[in-house]
Amino acid sequence: MLYLRLSRKTEASTSIVRQNEELLDLAARENWNVVSTLTDDGKSGGKQRDKAKHALAMLAEGDASILAVYAVDRWSRMGIGESGSIIDAVNAHGGRFVAARESIDSEKDPDYWKLRLAFALDTAEKERNNTIARVASSQRYLKEQGYWEGGRVPFGYAPAPHPENPSKRTLVVRDREAVVARELARRLARGELPSHLAAELADRGVPTPTSGFRRAETLTMAERPIPADLDTEDRGHWSTQSIQSIMTGDTLLGRRHEWAVERIRGADGVMRQRKTALRVMRDADGKPRQWWPAILTPAELEAVRQHVNNPDDRGKYRPRLAQRQKATRLLSGLIVCDSCGSKLYPVTARDRRFPNENRVRVAYRCAANTTLCREKAHAEAHTVEAHVVALHLDTFGDLPVLKATSATEVLTAHEAELADIRAAIREASTILAEEATAERFEELQRLQRHRDTLQASAPPVATVYTPTGLTHAEAWAEAEKVGDLAAQRELLAWHYREIRVSKGRTPVLKRLTLVESVARDRGVDLDDDGPSHGPGDPAKRRRGTVGASARPR
């Protein structure tokens, strides 16, 4: 039986082929009959492997009389303790262990093969540890010098030659992914669910950071060969956790992390280093260090974190979902009783106008208790909705749809600094929990005082309204096409604070009052017939009927 192993598999690698050829030549010279060849390709010798366990089991149970490996370090790099399992397997049924490169043979050298095996395993483990230390030192040096040390490429970025040292690499913005990251930031900040965004990214075919498709694309950018077994059609699986991990980390700010370490004395008296917390790398002044171009601003990232990480803000994830569960009709939440001010809710009942037909009728009715409202209003839903839609499009259809955003009246440097201080407080709190020293506590207090000072000096905030490029008629048509009642309701809410219905037997259009308007009271110019209405102006009321040019759409 032959056992082959290679730690890192690439298309250009021939190590497995060489091992197999060497062992087959040895088997031919020794007149062995090879019953099985077990291969661990791309497996580390520093961990347990199923095929290695299977090989030992075959030798111990007598299914194979010889276990041959190319070299001891190909069998294992887990140290001298592994020699015991090999010796037990050999002794179980008088089997034989052969390591070709070291000429270790339990049959030809019965007196010293165990000692030589133990020495070779110990050497293999030390070589592995030295390699790990050497690679870690190289990566640490590259990181400190501002180079990209390799590994999984963060979402939104791609490897490229460093401008000052083309032999080294850095990260540049991957435009297609940067657009997705900015879109996710905007939508998370306004309260959309990460799980909904994950499902949408999957439907759109956006590859995840660990997908085979993206890895193949990254290797092509780095001018490296693509492994033959890499599934380049695999686009990965987006999840809530992956969205949160990408969108709440500092990587999208062009920043990197390092482990905070402390020296502790072990039970054996030897001083060792222990990792305590992952923190952002900072310069000599304590400010976060910029390593590559930022995709988001600190203020944008902080807005995402406040919605995603704040347990008290979890309910804001579902503003539209909660609205849709209750708002089953177009005017739900806008239409109210003129007598008591309570909301009218849609109810379904059999249409008595057609007693011989199984028709239903939907009406808005006041849900207040009769002791609170003796003039409970009601209105036929289709008639009211058609009237309001026609009046809205006839009056405001040609006006632009505006988007309200909050912006500071000064530069966003204040928000960026405040976001950095909050991140530093989180890091300091984590480290303090692991290492509660007076210096750590004093540092945390200093950061908190700085945060309080910044919050107290926060610049004034103004609401800015910008056109979306669509008129109300165009936006209404788009929302109607996809059946988005919530979007249609938002368009109505821009111009009508509420729609009041009074009780009576007269036609419902004569009992209808449209109260204008949220947008007017915000001081937004919506038409050309006069100045906009400010917050101090009384709300306008409009009564009207459907005109010839204002038919429902």
Coordinates of C-alpha atoms in Angstrom, one line a residue, residues 16-552:
I16 CA 2.4 13.8 -6.2
V17 CA 3.5 12.4 -9.5
R18 CA 7.1 12.2 -8.4
Q19 CA 6.2 10.5 -5.1
N20 CA 4.1 8.0 -7.0
E21 CA 6.8 7.3 -9.5
E22 CA 9.5 6.8 -6.8
L23 CA 7.3 4.4 -4.8
L24 CA 6.2 2.4 -7.8
D25 CA 9.9 2.0 -8.8
L26 CA 10.6 0.8 -5.2
A27 CA 7.7 -1.6 -5.3
A28 CA 9.0 -3.0 -8.6
R29 CA 12.5 -3.6 -7.2
E30 CA 11.1 -5.2 -4.1
N31 CA 8.5 -7.3 -6.0
W32 CA 5.6 -5.8 -4.0
N33 CA 2.0 -6.1 -5.1
V34 CA 0.5 -2.7 -4.7
V35 CA -3.1 -3.2 -3.4
S36 CA -4.0 0.4 -2.8
T37 CA -2.7 4.0 -3.3
L38 CA -4.0 6.6 -0.9
T39 CA -3.5 10.3 -1.8
D40 CA -4.1 13.4 0.4
D41 CA -3.7 16.2 -2.1
G42 CA -3.8 19.7 -0.7
K43 CA -3.8 18.4 3.0
S44 CA -1.6 19.7 5.7
G45 CA 0.7 17.3 7.5
G46 CA 0.1 19.2 10.7
K47 CA -3.4 17.8 11.0
Q48 CA -5.2 14.5 11.2
R49 CA -6.2 13.1 7.8
D50 CA -8.8 10.4 7.1
K51 CA -6.8 8.7 4.4
A52 CA -3.7 8.5 6.7
K53 CA -5.9 6.9 9.4
H54 CA -7.3 4.5 6.8
A55 CA -3.7 3.5 5.8
L56 CA -2.8 2.7 9.4
A57 CA -6.0 0.8 9.9
M58 CA -5.3 -1.4 6.8
L59 CA -1.8 -2.1 8.1
A60 CA -2.9 -2.9 11.7
E61 CA -5.8 -5.2 10.5
G62 CA -3.6 -7.1 8.0
D63 CA -5.4 -5.8 4.9
A64 CA -1.9 -4.6 3.7
S65 CA 1.4 -6.0 4.8
I66 CA 3.5 -2.9 3.9
L67 CA 2.9 0.8 4.2
A68 CA 5.3 2.8 2.0
V69 CA 5.7 6.6 2.0
Y70 CA 8.0 8.8 0.0
A71 CA 9.3 10.6 3.1
V72 CA 8.5 10.8 6.8
D73 CA 7.4 14.4 6.4
R74 CA 5.0 13.3 3.7
W75 CA 3.4 11.0 6.3
S76 CA 3.1 13.5 9.1
R77 CA 4.5 16.8 10.6
M78 CA 2.7 16.4 13.9
G79 CA 5.8 15.4 15.9
I80 CA 7.3 12.5 17.7
G81 CA 4.0 11.4 19.2
E82 CA 3.0 10.0 15.8
S83 CA 5.6 7.3 15.9
G84 CA 3.6 5.4 18.5
S85 CA 0.6 4.8 16.2
I86 CA 3.0 3.6 13.4
I87 CA 4.8 1.2 15.8
D88 CA 1.5 -0.2 17.1
A89 CA 0.2 -0.8 13.5
V90 CA 3.4 -2.6 12.5
N91 CA 3.4 -4.8 15.6
A92 CA -0.3 -5.7 15.3
H93 CA 0.1 -8.2 12.5
G94 CA 3.9 -8.1 11.8
G95 CA 3.5 -5.4 9.1
R96 CA 6.2 -3.3 7.6
F97 CA 6.8 0.5 7.4
V98 CA 9.0 2.0 4.7
A99 CA 10.1 5.7 4.2
A100 CA 12.0 5.7 0.9
R101 CA 13.9 9.0 1.2
E102 CA 15.3 8.3 4.7
S103 CA 15.8 4.6 4.0
I104 CA 13.7 3.8 7.1
D105 CA 12.6 0.1 6.9
S106 CA 11.1 -1.7 9.9
E107 CA 12.1 -5.1 8.4
K108 CA 15.6 -4.4 7.3
D109 CA 16.6 -2.3 10.3
P110 CA 14.6 -3.8 13.2
D111 CA 16.9 -2.4 15.9
Y112 CA 17.0 1.3 15.0
W113 CA 14.1 2.0 12.7
K114 CA 11.9 3.2 15.6
L115 CA 14.6 5.7 16.8
R116 CA 15.2 7.0 13.3
L117 CA 11.5 7.3 12.7
A118 CA 11.0 9.3 16.0
F119 CA 14.0 11.6 15.1
A120 CA 12.6 12.2 11.5
L121 CA 9.1 13.0 12.8
D122 CA 10.5 15.5 15.4
T123 CA 12.6 17.1 12.6
A124 CA 9.5 17.3 10.3
E125 CA 7.5 19.1 13.1
K126 CA 10.3 21.6 13.7
E127 CA 10.6 22.3 10.0
R128 CA 6.8 23.0 9.9
N129 CA 7.0 25.3 12.9
N130 CA 10.0 27.1 11.4
T131 CA 8.1 27.5 8.1
I132 CA 5.1 28.9 9.9
A133 CA 7.2 31.4 11.8
R134 CA 9.0 32.4 8.7
V135 CA 5.8 32.9 6.7
A136 CA 4.3 34.8 9.6
S137 CA 7.3 37.1 9.9
S138 CA 7.2 37.7 6.1
Q139 CA 3.5 38.5 6.2
R140 CA 4.0 40.8 9.2
Y141 CA 6.8 42.7 7.4
L142 CA 4.8 43.1 4.2
K143 CA 1.8 44.3 6.2
E144 CA 3.9 46.9 8.2
Q145 CA 5.4 48.2 4.9
G146 CA 2.0 48.7 3.4
Y147 CA 2.1 45.7 1.0
W148 CA -0.6 43.1 0.5
E149 CA 0.7 39.8 2.0
G150 CA -1.7 37.5 0.2
G151 CA -4.6 35.4 1.4
R152 CA -8.3 35.9 0.9
V153 CA -8.9 39.2 -1.0
P154 CA -11.5 41.4 0.7
F155 CA -14.8 42.1 -1.0
G156 CA -14.6 45.3 -3.1
Y157 CA -10.8 44.9 -3.8
A158 CA -8.5 43.2 -6.2
P159 CA -4.7 42.6 -6.0
A160 CA -2.4 44.7 -8.2
P161 CA 1.3 45.6 -8.4
H162 CA 2.3 48.2 -5.8
P163 CA 3.0 51.5 -7.5
E164 CA 6.2 52.1 -5.6
N165 CA 7.5 48.5 -5.8
P166 CA 6.0 46.5 -8.7
S167 CA 7.5 43.3 -7.3
K168 CA 5.2 43.6 -4.3
R169 CA 1.4 43.8 -4.3
T170 CA -1.3 46.1 -3.0
L171 CA -5.1 46.2 -3.2
V172 CA -7.1 48.4 -5.6
V173 CA -10.8 49.0 -5.8
R174 CA -12.7 46.4 -7.8
D175 CA -15.3 48.8 -9.4
R176 CA -18.1 46.2 -9.9
E177 CA -18.0 45.1 -6.2
A178 CA -17.5 48.6 -4.9
V179 CA -20.8 49.6 -6.5
V180 CA -22.5 46.7 -4.7
A181 CA -20.9 47.6 -1.4
R182 CA -22.1 51.2 -1.6
E183 CA -25.6 50.0 -2.5
L184 CA -25.6 47.7 0.4
A185 CA -24.5 50.4 2.8
R186 CA -27.3 52.8 1.7
R187 CA -30.0 50.1 2.0
L188 CA -28.7 48.8 5.4
A189 CA -28.5 52.3 6.7
R190 CA -32.2 52.9 5.9
G191 CA -33.2 49.7 7.7
E192 CA -33.4 46.9 5.1
L193 CA -32.9 43.4 6.4
P194 CA -29.5 41.7 5.7
S195 CA -31.3 38.5 5.0
H196 CA -33.4 40.1 2.2
L197 CA -30.2 41.7 0.7
A198 CA -28.5 38.3 0.8
A199 CA -31.3 36.7 -1.1
E200 CA -31.3 39.5 -3.7
L201 CA -27.5 39.3 -4.3
A202 CA -27.9 35.5 -4.9
D203 CA -30.7 36.2 -7.4
R204 CA -28.5 38.7 -9.2
G205 CA -25.6 36.3 -9.4
V206 CA -23.1 38.4 -7.4
P207 CA -20.2 36.1 -6.4
T208 CA -19.3 35.8 -2.7
P209 CA -15.7 36.6 -1.6
T210 CA -14.9 32.9 -1.2
S211 CA -16.6 31.6 -4.3
G212 CA -14.8 29.7 -7.0
F213 CA -15.8 32.2 -9.6
R214 CA -14.2 35.1 -7.7
R215 CA -11.1 33.1 -6.8
A216 CA -10.6 32.3 -10.5
E217 CA -11.1 36.0 -11.4
T218 CA -8.6 37.1 -8.7
L219 CA -6.0 34.5 -9.9
T220 CA -6.4 35.8 -13.4
M221 CA -5.8 39.4 -12.2
A222 CA -2.7 38.2 -10.3
E223 CA -1.5 36.4 -13.5
R224 CA -1.5 33.0 -11.7
P225 CA -2.7 29.7 -13.0
I226 CA -6.2 28.5 -12.0
P227 CA -6.3 25.1 -10.3
A228 CA -7.8 22.5 -12.5
D229 CA -10.3 21.4 -9.8
L230 CA -11.6 24.9 -9.0
D231 CA -15.3 25.3 -9.8
T232 CA -15.3 28.5 -11.8
E233 CA -19.1 28.4 -12.1
D234 CA -19.6 28.5 -8.3
R235 CA -20.8 31.9 -7.1
G236 CA -21.1 31.0 -3.4
H237 CA -23.9 31.4 -0.9
W238 CA -24.8 34.8 0.5
S239 CA -26.0 34.8 4.1
T240 CA -27.0 37.2 6.8
Q241 CA -23.7 36.6 8.5
S242 CA -21.6 37.3 5.3
I243 CA -23.5 40.6 4.7
Q244 CA -22.9 41.7 8.3
S245 CA -19.3 40.7 8.3
I246 CA -18.5 42.5 5.1
M247 CA -20.5 45.7 5.8
T248 CA -19.6 46.3 9.4
G249 CA -15.8 45.7 9.2
D250 CA -13.2 48.4 8.7
T251 CA -11.9 46.8 5.5
L252 CA -14.2 48.9 3.3
L253 CA -12.5 52.0 4.8
G254 CA -9.1 50.8 3.5
R255 CA -8.0 49.7 6.9
R256 CA -6.3 46.6 8.3
H257 CA -6.3 44.7 11.6
E258 CA -3.7 43.3 13.9
W259 CA -3.9 41.2 17.0
A260 CA -3.2 42.8 20.3
V261 CA -0.9 40.4 22.2
E262 CA 0.3 40.1 25.8
R263 CA 3.1 38.1 27.4
I264 CA 2.1 35.6 29.9
R265 CA 4.0 33.0 31.9
G266 CA 2.8 29.4 31.3
A267 CA 2.6 26.6 33.9
D268 CA 6.1 25.5 32.8
G269 CA 7.5 28.9 33.6
V270 CA 8.1 29.9 30.0
M271 CA 7.0 33.3 28.8
R272 CA 4.7 33.1 25.8
Q273 CA 2.6 35.6 23.8
R274 CA -1.2 35.3 23.8
K275 CA -3.6 37.1 21.3
T276 CA -6.2 39.1 23.2
A277 CA -8.2 41.2 20.6
L278 CA -8.3 42.1 17.0
R279 CA -7.9 45.8 16.5
V280 CA -7.4 48.4 13.7
M281 CA -3.8 49.2 12.9
R282 CA -3.0 52.8 13.8
D283 CA -0.2 55.2 13.3
A284 CA 2.1 56.8 15.9
D285 CA -0.6 59.4 16.7
G286 CA -3.2 56.7 17.4
K287 CA -5.3 57.4 14.2
P288 CA -6.4 54.5 11.9
R289 CA -3.9 54.0 9.2
Q290 CA -5.0 54.1 5.5
W291 CA -3.6 51.2 3.5
W292 CA -5.7 51.3 0.3
P293 CA -8.5 53.4 -1.2
A294 CA -11.6 53.5 0.9
I295 CA -15.0 52.4 -0.6
L296 CA -17.1 53.9 2.2
T297 CA -16.7 56.9 4.4
P298 CA -16.5 56.5 8.1
A299 CA -19.8 58.2 8.5
E300 CA -21.5 55.7 6.1
L301 CA -20.0 52.7 7.9
E302 CA -21.1 54.1 11.2
A303 CA -24.6 54.5 9.9
V304 CA -24.6 50.8 8.8
R305 CA -23.2 49.7 12.2
Q306 CA -25.9 51.5 14.1
H307 CA -28.6 49.7 12.3
V308 CA -27.0 46.3 12.1
N309 CA -25.2 46.0 15.5
N310 CA -27.6 48.0 17.8
P311 CA -30.1 45.5 19.5
D312 CA -32.4 48.5 20.2
D313 CA -32.6 49.3 16.5
R314 CA -33.5 45.8 15.3
G315 CA -37.1 46.7 14.8
K316 CA -36.1 49.2 12.2
Y317 CA -34.9 46.4 9.9
R318 CA -38.6 45.8 8.9
P319 CA -40.1 49.2 8.2
R320 CA -41.7 48.1 5.0
L321 CA -42.4 44.5 6.0
A322 CA -44.3 45.6 9.1
Q323 CA -46.1 48.2 7.0
R324 CA -47.2 45.6 4.4
Q325 CA -48.5 43.3 7.0
K326 CA -51.0 45.9 8.2
A327 CA -51.3 48.2 5.1
T328 CA -53.2 45.8 2.9
R329 CA -54.8 48.7 0.8
L330 CA -53.4 51.7 -0.9
L331 CA -54.7 54.3 1.6
S332 CA -54.1 52.2 4.8
G333 CA -52.4 54.5 7.3
L334 CA -53.4 57.7 5.4
I335 CA -57.2 57.6 5.6
V336 CA -58.8 58.6 8.9
C337 CA -62.1 59.2 10.5
D338 CA -63.1 62.9 10.4
S339 CA -65.0 62.5 13.7
C340 CA -62.5 60.9 16.0
G341 CA -59.2 60.9 14.0
S342 CA -58.8 57.2 14.2
K343 CA -57.5 55.3 11.2
L344 CA -59.9 53.5 8.9
Y345 CA -59.2 49.9 8.2
P346 CA -60.3 47.9 5.2
V347 CA -63.0 45.3 5.8
T348 CA -64.5 42.8 3.3
A349 CA -68.2 42.0 3.2
R350 CA -70.7 40.6 0.8
D351 CA -72.0 43.2 -1.7
R352 CA -75.7 43.5 -0.9
R353 CA -76.3 45.4 -4.2
F354 CA -76.0 42.0 -6.0
P355 CA -77.9 39.5 -3.8
N356 CA -78.0 36.8 -6.4
E357 CA -74.2 37.0 -7.1
N358 CA -71.3 36.0 -4.9
R359 CA -69.6 39.4 -4.9
V360 CA -67.6 41.0 -2.2
R361 CA -67.2 44.6 -1.3
V362 CA -64.2 46.3 0.4
A363 CA -64.7 49.4 2.5
Y364 CA -62.7 51.5 4.8
R365 CA -64.3 51.6 8.3
C366 CA -63.5 53.4 11.5
A367 CA -62.3 50.9 14.1
A368 CA -62.8 53.1 17.2
N369 CA -65.1 52.0 20.0
T370 CA -68.6 53.4 19.7
T371 CA -68.2 55.2 23.1
L372 CA -65.3 57.2 21.6
C373 CA -66.7 57.8 18.1
R374 CA -70.5 58.1 17.6
E375 CA -70.0 59.3 14.0
K376 CA -68.0 56.3 12.7
A377 CA -67.0 56.9 9.1
H378 CA -66.9 54.4 6.3
A379 CA -66.1 54.6 2.6
E380 CA -66.1 52.2 -0.4
A381 CA -62.4 51.4 -1.0
H382 CA -62.3 51.3 -4.8
T383 CA -64.2 54.6 -5.2
V384 CA -62.0 56.5 -2.7
E385 CA -58.7 55.1 -4.1
A386 CA -59.6 55.9 -7.7
H387 CA -60.5 59.5 -6.7
V388 CA -57.3 60.1 -4.7
V389 CA -55.0 58.6 -7.3
A390 CA -56.6 60.6 -10.1
L391 CA -56.5 63.8 -8.1
H392 CA -52.9 63.2 -7.1
L393 CA -51.6 62.5 -10.6
D394 CA -53.7 65.4 -12.1
T395 CA -52.2 67.8 -9.5
F396 CA -48.7 66.5 -8.9
G397 CA -48.0 64.1 -11.8
D398 CA -45.6 66.4 -13.6
L399 CA -43.6 67.4 -10.5
P400 CA -40.3 65.7 -9.7
V401 CA -40.0 63.1 -7.0
L402 CA -37.7 64.3 -4.3
K403 CA -35.5 62.2 -2.0
A404 CA -34.9 63.5 1.5
T405 CA -31.4 63.0 2.9
S406 CA -29.8 64.4 6.0
A407 CA -26.5 66.2 5.6
T408 CA -24.3 68.3 7.9
E409 CA -23.9 71.9 7.0
V410 CA -20.1 71.5 7.3
L411 CA -17.6 68.9 6.0
T412 CA -18.1 65.3 7.1
A413 CA -14.7 65.3 8.9
H414 CA -16.6 65.6 12.3
E415 CA -18.6 62.5 11.5
A416 CA -15.5 60.6 10.4
E417 CA -13.6 61.5 13.6
L418 CA -16.6 60.5 15.8
A419 CA -16.9 57.2 14.0
D420 CA -13.2 56.5 14.5
I421 CA -13.4 57.3 18.2
R422 CA -16.4 55.0 18.6
A423 CA -14.4 52.2 16.9
A424 CA -11.4 52.9 19.2
I425 CA -13.7 52.7 22.3
R426 CA -15.0 49.3 21.1
E427 CA -11.4 48.0 20.7
A428 CA -10.3 49.4 24.1
S429 CA -13.3 47.9 25.8
T430 CA -12.5 44.5 24.4
I431 CA -8.8 44.7 25.4
L432 CA -9.8 45.9 28.9
A433 CA -12.0 42.8 29.4
E434 CA -8.9 40.7 28.8
E435 CA -6.3 42.9 30.4
A436 CA -7.8 45.0 33.2
T437 CA -4.9 47.3 34.0
A438 CA -4.9 50.9 35.1
E439 CA -3.3 52.1 31.9
R440 CA -6.0 50.4 29.8
F441 CA -8.8 51.9 31.9
E442 CA -7.2 55.4 31.7
E443 CA -7.0 55.0 27.9
L444 CA -10.7 54.0 27.7
Q445 CA -11.7 57.0 29.8
R446 CA -9.7 59.4 27.6
L447 CA -11.4 58.1 24.5
Q448 CA -14.8 58.4 26.1
R449 CA -14.1 62.0 27.1
H450 CA -13.0 62.7 23.5
R451 CA -16.2 61.1 22.2
D452 CA -18.4 63.2 24.6
T453 CA -16.6 66.4 23.5
L454 CA -17.2 65.6 19.8
Q455 CA -20.9 64.8 20.4
A456 CA -21.4 68.0 22.3
S457 CA -19.9 70.0 19.4
A458 CA -21.9 68.2 16.7
P459 CA -22.6 70.5 13.7
P460 CA -26.2 71.3 12.9
V461 CA -28.0 68.9 10.6
A462 CA -30.1 70.0 7.7
T463 CA -32.5 68.0 5.5
V464 CA -31.6 68.2 1.8
Y465 CA -34.1 67.3 -0.9
T466 CA -32.7 66.1 -4.2
P467 CA -34.6 65.1 -7.4
T468 CA -34.6 61.4 -8.3
G469 CA -34.9 62.0 -12.0
L470 CA -38.5 60.8 -12.1
T471 CA -41.8 62.6 -12.1
H472 CA -44.6 61.5 -9.8
A473 CA -46.5 60.1 -12.7
E474 CA -43.4 58.0 -13.9
A475 CA -42.7 56.8 -10.3
W476 CA -46.3 55.8 -9.9
A477 CA -46.3 53.9 -13.1
E478 CA -43.2 52.0 -12.1
A479 CA -44.6 51.1 -8.7
E480 CA -47.9 50.1 -10.2
K481 CA -46.1 47.8 -12.7
V482 CA -44.5 45.7 -9.9
G483 CA -47.4 46.0 -7.5
D484 CA -45.5 48.0 -4.9
L485 CA -48.2 49.5 -2.8
A486 CA -45.7 50.8 -0.2
A487 CA -43.9 52.9 -2.8
Q488 CA -47.3 54.3 -4.1
R489 CA -48.3 55.1 -0.6
E490 CA -45.0 57.0 0.0
L491 CA -45.7 59.1 -3.1
L492 CA -49.1 60.0 -1.7
A493 CA -47.7 60.8 1.7
W494 CA -45.4 63.4 0.2
H495 CA -48.4 65.6 -0.6
Y496 CA -51.2 64.4 1.7
R497 CA -50.8 64.4 5.5
E498 CA -54.1 62.5 5.8
I499 CA -57.3 61.8 4.0
R500 CA -60.3 62.4 6.2
V501 CA -63.7 60.8 5.7
S502 CA -66.9 61.9 7.5
K503 CA -70.1 59.9 8.1
G504 CA -73.1 60.4 6.0
R505 CA -75.4 59.1 3.2
T506 CA -74.1 61.5 0.6
P507 CA -71.7 60.3 -2.0
V508 CA -68.3 59.5 -0.5
L509 CA -66.5 62.1 -2.7
K510 CA -68.5 64.8 -1.0
R511 CA -67.5 63.5 2.4
L512 CA -63.8 63.3 1.6
T513 CA -61.1 65.9 2.7
L514 CA -57.5 65.8 1.6
V515 CA -55.2 67.4 4.1
E516 CA -52.0 68.8 2.5
S517 CA -49.1 68.1 3.0
V518 CA -46.0 66.7 4.5
A519 CA -43.8 68.0 1.7
R520 CA -45.3 71.5 1.7
D521 CA -44.7 71.8 5.4
R522 CA -41.1 70.9 4.9
G523 CA -40.6 74.0 2.8
V524 CA -40.2 72.2 -0.5
D525 CA -41.3 74.0 -3.7
L526 CA -43.7 71.6 -5.4
D527 CA -45.4 73.9 -7.9
D528 CA -45.0 77.3 -9.5
D529 CA -48.2 79.0 -8.3
G530 CA -46.7 80.5 -5.2
P531 CA -44.1 80.1 -2.5
S532 CA -43.8 76.9 -0.6
H533 CA -45.5 76.6 2.8
G534 CA -43.2 76.7 5.8
P535 CA -43.6 74.8 9.1
G536 CA -45.7 77.6 10.7
D537 CA -48.3 77.7 8.0
P538 CA -51.6 75.9 8.6
A539 CA -52.2 72.7 6.7
K540 CA -54.3 73.2 3.5
R541 CA -57.5 71.2 3.0
R542 CA -58.7 70.2 -0.5
R543 CA -62.1 68.9 -1.5
G544 CA -62.5 67.8 -5.1
T545 CA -64.0 65.5 -7.6
V546 CA -62.5 63.6 -10.4
G547 CA -62.1 65.7 -13.4
A548 CA -62.1 64.6 -17.0
S549 CA -58.3 64.7 -17.3
A550 CA -57.7 63.1 -14.0
R551 CA -58.9 59.5 -14.5
P552 CA -57.4 56.7 -12.4

